[in-house]
Coordinates of N, CA and C in Angstrom, one line a residue:
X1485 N -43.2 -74.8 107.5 CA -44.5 -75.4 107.3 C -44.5 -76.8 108.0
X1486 N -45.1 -77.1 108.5 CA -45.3 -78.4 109.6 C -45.9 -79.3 108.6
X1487 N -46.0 -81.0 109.0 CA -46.2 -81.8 108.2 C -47.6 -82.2 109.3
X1488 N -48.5 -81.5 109.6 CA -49.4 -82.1 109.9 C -50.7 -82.5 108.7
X1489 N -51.7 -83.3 109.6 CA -52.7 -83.6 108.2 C -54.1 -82.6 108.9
X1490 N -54.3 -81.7 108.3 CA -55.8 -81.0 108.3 C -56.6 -82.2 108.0
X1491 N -57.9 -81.9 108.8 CA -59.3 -82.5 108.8 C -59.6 -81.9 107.6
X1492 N -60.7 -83.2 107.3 CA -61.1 -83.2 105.4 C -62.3 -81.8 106.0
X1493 N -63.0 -81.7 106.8 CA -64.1 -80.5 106.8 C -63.1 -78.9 107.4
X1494 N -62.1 -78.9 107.2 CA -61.6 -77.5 107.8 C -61.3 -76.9 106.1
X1495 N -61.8 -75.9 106.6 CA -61.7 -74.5 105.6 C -60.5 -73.2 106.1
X1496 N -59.8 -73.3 105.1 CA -58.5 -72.5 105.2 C -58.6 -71.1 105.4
X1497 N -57.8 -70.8 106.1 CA -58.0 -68.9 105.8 C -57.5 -68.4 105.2
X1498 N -57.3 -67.0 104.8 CA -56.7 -66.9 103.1 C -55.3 -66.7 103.7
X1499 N -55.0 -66.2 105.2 CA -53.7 -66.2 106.0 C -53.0 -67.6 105.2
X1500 N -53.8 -69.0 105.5 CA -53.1 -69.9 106.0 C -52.8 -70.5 103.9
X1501 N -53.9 -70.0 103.1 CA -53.8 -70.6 101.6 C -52.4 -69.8 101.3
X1502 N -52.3 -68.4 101.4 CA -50.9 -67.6 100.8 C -49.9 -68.1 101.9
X1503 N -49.8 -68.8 103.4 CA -48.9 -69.3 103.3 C -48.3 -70.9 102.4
X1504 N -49.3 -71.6 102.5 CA -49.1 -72.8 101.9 C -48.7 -72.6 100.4
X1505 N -49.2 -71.4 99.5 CA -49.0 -71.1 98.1 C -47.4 -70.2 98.0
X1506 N -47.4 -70.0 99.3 CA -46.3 -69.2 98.8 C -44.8 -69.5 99.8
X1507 N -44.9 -70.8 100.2 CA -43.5 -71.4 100.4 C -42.9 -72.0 99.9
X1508 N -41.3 -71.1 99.9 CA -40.7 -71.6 99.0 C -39.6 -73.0 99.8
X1509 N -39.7 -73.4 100.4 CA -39.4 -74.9 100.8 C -37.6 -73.7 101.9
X1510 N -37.3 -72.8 101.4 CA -36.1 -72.4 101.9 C -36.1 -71.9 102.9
X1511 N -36.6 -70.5 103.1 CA -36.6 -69.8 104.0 C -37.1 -70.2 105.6
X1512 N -37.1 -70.1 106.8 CA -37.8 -70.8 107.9 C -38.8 -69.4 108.0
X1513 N -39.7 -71.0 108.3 CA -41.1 -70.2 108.6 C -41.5 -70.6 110.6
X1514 N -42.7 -69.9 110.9 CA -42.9 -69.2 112.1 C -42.9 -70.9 112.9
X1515 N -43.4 -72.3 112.0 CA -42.9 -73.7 112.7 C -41.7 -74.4 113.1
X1516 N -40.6 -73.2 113.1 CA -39.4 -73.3 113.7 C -38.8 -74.9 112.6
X1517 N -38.9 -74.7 111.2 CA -38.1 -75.1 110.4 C -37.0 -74.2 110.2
X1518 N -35.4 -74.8 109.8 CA -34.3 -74.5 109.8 C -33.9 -74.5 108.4
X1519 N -33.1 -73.4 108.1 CA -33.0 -73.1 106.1 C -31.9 -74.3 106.2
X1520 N -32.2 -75.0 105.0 CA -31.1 -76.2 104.4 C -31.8 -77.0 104.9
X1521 N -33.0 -77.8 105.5 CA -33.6 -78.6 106.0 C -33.2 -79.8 105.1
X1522 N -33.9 -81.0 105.7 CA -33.2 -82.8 105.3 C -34.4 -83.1 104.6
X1523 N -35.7 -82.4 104.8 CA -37.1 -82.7 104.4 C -37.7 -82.2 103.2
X1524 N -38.2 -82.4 101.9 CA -38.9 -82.0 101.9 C -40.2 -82.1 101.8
X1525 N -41.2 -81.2 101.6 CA -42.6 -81.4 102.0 C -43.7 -81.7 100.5
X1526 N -44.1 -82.8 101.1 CA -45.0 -82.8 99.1 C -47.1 -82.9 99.8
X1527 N -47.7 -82.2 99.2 CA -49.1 -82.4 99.1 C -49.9 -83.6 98.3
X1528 N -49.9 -84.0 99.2 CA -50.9 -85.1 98.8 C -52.8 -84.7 98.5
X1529 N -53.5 -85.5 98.0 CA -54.7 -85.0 97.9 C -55.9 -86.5 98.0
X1530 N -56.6 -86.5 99.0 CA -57.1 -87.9 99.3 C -58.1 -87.8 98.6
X1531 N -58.3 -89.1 97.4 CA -58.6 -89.5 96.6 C -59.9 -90.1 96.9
X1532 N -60.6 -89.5 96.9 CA -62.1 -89.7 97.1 C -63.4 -89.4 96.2
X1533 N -64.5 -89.9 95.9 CA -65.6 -89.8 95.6 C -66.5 -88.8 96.1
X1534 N -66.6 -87.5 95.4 CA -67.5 -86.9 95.8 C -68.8 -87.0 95.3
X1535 N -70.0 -86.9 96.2 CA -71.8 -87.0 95.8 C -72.1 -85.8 96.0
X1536 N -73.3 -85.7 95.1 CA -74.1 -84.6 95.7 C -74.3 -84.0 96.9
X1537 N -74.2 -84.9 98.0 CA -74.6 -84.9 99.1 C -73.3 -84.0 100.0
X1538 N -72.5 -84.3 99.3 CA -70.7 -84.5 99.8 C -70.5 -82.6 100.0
X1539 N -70.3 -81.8 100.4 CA -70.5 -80.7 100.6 C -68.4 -80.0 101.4
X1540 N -68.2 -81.0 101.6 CA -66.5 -80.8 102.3 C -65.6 -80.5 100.9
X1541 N -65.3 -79.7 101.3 CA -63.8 -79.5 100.5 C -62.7 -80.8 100.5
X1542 N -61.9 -81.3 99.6 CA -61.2 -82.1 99.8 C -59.9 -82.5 100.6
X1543 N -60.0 -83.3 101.4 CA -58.6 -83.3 102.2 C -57.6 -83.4 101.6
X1544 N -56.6 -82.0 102.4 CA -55.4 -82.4 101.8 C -54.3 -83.0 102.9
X1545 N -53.3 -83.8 102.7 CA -52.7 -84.6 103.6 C -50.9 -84.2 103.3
X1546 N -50.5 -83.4 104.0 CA -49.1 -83.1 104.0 C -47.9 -84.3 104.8
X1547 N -47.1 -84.7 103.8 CA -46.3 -85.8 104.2 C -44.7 -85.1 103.9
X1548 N -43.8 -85.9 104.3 CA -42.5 -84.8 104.0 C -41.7 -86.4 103.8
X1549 N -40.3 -86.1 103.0 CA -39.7 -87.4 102.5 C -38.3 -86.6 102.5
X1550 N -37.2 -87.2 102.8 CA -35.9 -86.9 103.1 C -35.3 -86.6 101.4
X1551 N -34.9 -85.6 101.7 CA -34.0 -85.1 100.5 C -33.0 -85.4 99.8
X1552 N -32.8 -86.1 98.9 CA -31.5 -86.5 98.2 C -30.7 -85.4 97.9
X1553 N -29.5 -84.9 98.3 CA -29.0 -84.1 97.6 C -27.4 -85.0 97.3
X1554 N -26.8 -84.4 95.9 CA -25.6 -85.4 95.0 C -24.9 -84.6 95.1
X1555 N -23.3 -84.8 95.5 CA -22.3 -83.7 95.5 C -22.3 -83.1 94.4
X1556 N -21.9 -82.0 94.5 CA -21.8 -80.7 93.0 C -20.9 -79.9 93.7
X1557 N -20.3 -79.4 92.4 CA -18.9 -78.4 92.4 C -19.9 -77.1 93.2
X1558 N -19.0 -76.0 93.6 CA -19.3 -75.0 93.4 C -19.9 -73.9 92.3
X1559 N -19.6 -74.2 91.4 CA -19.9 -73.9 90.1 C -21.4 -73.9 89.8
X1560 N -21.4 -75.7 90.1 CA -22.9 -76.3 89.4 C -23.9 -75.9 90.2
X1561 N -22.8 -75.6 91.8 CA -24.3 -75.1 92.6 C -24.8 -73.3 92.9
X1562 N -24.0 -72.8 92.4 CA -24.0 -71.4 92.1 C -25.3 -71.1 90.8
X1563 N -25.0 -71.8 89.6 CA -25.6 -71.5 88.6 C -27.0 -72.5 88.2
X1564 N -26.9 -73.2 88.8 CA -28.0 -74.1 88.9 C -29.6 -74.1 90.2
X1565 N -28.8 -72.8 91.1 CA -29.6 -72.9 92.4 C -30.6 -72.6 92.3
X1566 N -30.6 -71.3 91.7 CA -31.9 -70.5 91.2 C -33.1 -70.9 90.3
X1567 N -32.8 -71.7 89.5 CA -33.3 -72.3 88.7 C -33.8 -73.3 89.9
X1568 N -33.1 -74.9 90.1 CA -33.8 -75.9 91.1 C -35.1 -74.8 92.6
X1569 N -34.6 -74.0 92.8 CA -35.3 -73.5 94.1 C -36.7 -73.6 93.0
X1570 N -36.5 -72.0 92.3 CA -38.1 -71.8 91.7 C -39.1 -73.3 90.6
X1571 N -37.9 -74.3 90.6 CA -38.9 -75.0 89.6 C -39.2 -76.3 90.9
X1572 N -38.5 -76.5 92.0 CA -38.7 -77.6 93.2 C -40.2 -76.3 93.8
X1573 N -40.0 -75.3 94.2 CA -41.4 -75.0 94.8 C -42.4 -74.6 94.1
X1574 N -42.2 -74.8 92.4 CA -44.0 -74.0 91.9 C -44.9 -75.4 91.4
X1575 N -43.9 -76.7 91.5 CA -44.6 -77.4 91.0 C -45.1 -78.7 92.3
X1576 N -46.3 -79.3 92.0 CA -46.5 -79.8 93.5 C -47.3 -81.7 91.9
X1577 N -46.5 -82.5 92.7 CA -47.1 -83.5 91.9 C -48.1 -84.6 92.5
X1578 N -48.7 -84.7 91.9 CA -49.8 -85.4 92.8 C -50.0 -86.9 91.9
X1579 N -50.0 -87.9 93.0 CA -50.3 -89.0 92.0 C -51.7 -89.5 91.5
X1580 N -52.7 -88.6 92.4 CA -54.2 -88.9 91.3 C -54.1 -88.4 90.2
X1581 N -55.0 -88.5 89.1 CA -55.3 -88.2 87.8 C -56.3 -87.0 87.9
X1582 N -57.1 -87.2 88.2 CA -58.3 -86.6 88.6 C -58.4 -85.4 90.3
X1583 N -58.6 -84.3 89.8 CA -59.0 -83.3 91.4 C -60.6 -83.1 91.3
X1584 N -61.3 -82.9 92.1 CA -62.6 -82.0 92.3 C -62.4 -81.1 92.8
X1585 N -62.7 -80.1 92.3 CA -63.0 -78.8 93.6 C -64.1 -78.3 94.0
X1586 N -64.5 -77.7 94.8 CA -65.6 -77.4 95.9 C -66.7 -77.6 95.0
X1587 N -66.7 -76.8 94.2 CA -67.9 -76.2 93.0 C -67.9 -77.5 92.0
X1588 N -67.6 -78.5 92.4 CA -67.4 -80.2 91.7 C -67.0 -79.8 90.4
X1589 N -66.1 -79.0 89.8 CA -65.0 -78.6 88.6 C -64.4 -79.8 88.9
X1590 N -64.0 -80.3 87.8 CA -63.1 -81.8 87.2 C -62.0 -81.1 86.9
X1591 N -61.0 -81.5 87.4 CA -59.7 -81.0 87.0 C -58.7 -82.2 86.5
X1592 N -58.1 -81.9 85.6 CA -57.1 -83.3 85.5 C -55.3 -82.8 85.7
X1593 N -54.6 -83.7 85.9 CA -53.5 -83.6 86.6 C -52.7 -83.8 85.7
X1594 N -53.0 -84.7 84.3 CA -52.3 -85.2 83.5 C -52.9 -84.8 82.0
X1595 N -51.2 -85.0 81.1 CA -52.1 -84.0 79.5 C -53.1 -84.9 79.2
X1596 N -54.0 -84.7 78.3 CA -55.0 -85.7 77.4 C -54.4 -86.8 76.5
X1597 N -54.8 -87.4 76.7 CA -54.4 -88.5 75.2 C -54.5 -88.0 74.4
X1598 N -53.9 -88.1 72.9 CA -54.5 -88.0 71.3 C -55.5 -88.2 71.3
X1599 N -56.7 -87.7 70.6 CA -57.8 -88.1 70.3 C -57.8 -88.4 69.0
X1600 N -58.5 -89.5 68.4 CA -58.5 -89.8 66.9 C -59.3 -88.8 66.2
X1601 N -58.2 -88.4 65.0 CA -58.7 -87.8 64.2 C -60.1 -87.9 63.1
X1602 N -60.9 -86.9 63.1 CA -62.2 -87.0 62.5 C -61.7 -87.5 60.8
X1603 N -62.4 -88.2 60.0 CA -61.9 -89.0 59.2 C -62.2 -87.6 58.1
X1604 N -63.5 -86.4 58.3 CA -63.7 -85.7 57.1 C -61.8 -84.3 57.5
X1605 N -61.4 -84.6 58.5 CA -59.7 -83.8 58.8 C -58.6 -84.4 57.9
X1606 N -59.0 -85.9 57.5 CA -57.9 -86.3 56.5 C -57.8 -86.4 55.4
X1607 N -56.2 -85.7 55.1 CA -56.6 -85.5 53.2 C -56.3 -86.7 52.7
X1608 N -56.6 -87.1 51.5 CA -56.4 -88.2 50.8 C -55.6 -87.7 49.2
X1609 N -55.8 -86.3 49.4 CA -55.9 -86.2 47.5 C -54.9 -85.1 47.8
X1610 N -53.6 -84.9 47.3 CA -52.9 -83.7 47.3 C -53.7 -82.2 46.6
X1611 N -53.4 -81.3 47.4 CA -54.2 -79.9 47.2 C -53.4 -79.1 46.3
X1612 N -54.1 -78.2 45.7 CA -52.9 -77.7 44.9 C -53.7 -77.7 43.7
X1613 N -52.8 -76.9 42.4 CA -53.4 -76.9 41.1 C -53.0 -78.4 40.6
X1614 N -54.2 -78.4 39.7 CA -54.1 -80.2 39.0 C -53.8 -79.6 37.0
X1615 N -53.6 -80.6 36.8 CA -53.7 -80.6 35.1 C -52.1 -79.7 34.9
X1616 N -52.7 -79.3 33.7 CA -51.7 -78.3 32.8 C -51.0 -77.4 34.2
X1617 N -51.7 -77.1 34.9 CA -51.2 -76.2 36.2 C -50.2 -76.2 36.9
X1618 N -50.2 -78.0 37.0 CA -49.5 -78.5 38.3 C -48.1 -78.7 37.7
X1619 N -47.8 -78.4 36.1 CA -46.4 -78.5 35.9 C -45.9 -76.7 35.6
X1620 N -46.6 -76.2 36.1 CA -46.4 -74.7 36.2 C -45.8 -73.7 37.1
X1621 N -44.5 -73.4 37.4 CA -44.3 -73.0 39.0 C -44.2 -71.6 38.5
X1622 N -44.5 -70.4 38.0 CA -45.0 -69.5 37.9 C -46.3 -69.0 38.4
X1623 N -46.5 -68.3 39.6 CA -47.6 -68.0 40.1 C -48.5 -67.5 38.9
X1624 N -47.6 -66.0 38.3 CA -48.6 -65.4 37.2 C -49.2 -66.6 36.3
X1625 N -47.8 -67.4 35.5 CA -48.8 -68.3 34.9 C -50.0 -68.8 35.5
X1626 N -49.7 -69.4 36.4 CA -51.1 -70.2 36.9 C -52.1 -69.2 36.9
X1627 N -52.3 -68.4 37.2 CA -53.1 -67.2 37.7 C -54.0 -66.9 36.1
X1628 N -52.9 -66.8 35.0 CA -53.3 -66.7 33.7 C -54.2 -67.8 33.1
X1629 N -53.8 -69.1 33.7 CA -54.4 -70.6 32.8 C -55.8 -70.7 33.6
X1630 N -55.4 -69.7 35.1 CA -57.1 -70.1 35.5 C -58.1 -69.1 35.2
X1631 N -57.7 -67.8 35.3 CA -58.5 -66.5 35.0 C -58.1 -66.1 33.7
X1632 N -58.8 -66.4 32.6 CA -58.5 -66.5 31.1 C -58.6 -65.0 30.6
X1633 N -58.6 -64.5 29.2 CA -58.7 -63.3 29.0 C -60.3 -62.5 29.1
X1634 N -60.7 -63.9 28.4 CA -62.8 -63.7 28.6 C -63.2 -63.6 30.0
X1635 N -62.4 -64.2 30.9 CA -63.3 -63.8 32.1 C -63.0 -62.3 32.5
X1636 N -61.8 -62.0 32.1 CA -61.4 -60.8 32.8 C -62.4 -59.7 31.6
X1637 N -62.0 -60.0 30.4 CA -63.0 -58.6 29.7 C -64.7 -59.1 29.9
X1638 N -65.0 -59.9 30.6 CA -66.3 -60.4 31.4 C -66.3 -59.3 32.3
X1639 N -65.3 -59.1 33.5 CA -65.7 -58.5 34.6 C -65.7 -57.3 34.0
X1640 N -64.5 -57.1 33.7 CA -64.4 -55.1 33.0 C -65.9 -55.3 32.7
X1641 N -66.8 -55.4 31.7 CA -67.8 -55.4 31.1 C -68.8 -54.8 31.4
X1642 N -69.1 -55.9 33.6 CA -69.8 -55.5 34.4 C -69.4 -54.3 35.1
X1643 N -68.1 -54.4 35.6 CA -67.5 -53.7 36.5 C -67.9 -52.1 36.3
X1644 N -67.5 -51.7 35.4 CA -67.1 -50.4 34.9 C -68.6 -49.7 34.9
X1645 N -70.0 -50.3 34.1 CA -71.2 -49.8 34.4 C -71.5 -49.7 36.0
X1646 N -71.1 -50.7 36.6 CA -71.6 -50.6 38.4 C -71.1 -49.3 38.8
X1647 N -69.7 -49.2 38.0 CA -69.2 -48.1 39.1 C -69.7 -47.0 38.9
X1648 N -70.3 -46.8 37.9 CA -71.0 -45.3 37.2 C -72.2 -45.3 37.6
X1649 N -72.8 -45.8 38.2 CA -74.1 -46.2 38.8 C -74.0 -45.8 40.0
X1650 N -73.0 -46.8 40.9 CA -72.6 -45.7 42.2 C -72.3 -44.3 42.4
X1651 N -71.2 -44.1 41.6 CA -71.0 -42.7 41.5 C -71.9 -41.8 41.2
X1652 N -72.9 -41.9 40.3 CA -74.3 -41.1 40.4 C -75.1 -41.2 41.2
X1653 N -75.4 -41.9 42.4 CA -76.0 -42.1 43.3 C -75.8 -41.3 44.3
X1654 N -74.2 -41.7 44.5 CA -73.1 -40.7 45.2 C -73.6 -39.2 45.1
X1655 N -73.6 -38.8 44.1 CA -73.2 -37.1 43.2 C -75.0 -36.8 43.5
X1656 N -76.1 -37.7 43.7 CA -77.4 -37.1 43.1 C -77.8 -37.0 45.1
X1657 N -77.3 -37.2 45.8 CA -78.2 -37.6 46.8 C -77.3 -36.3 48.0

């Protein structure tokens, strides 16, 4: 991949996007770069104002910066290679905050801040059973002190006529 800079009005061909998306910095490509190169290549993105008026895709500006590499055993570089290759080519950093793309989509480069929490999200009062309850760690208990015996022969009461109501509805139709 060559380090030249594309004009901000050229439109890519999908030839030239799957090559740029899909170099992996290693292999030599058809610009007569050499595998193990001293370079590597980072995308820049020129940080501009787009208007209504503004209709150009954004320039992008390919720069290349000499490679640090730190001696390492054999070992370190055996088991560590595969890993550095795929996480050095999928990730591309850009130092603006902000991208536009064609269709003026806002993109951001960086996570969000915290946003402050909405004050009706915070509790104030522990949740949970209160009173006689809250010194209760038996589920059934609790279940018993809140659904008493009256409510329950309450529902039998209702319950039991509904259902005989349905079921002749059922049986008559």
């Amino acid at each position: 991949m060559s380090s030249s800079r594309p004009s901000g009005g050229r439109n890519f061909t999908d030839a030239e996007l799957a090559r740029y998306l899909n170099y992996d910095g290693v292999t030599s490509d058809s610009d007569g770069e050499t595998e193990g190169s001293e370079t590597e290549d980072y995308l820049e993105v020129k940080d501009s104002e787009q208007t209504d008026e503004d209709d150009e895709p954004m320039e992008v500006i390919s720069t290349s910066s000499p490679r640090i590499e730190s001696p390492v055993t054999l070992e370190e570089s055996t088991s560590s290679q595969n890993t550095d290759i795929s996480r050095d080519t999928c990730i591309i950093y850009l130092p603006q905050t902000v991208l536009r793309g064609k269709d003026r989509h806002v993109w951001s480069t960086k996570k969000p801040q915290s946003l402050r929490t909405l004050s009706s999200n915070i509790v104030r009062i522990s949740r949970g059973p209160t009173s006689q309850c809250r010194r209760e760690n038996d589920p059934l208990q609790c279940f018993k002190m809140f659904i008493t015996d009256e409510i329950i022969d309450e529902v039998v009461q209702w319950t039991n006529p509904e259902i005989i109501v349905k079921q002749q509805k059922l049986f008559s139709h």
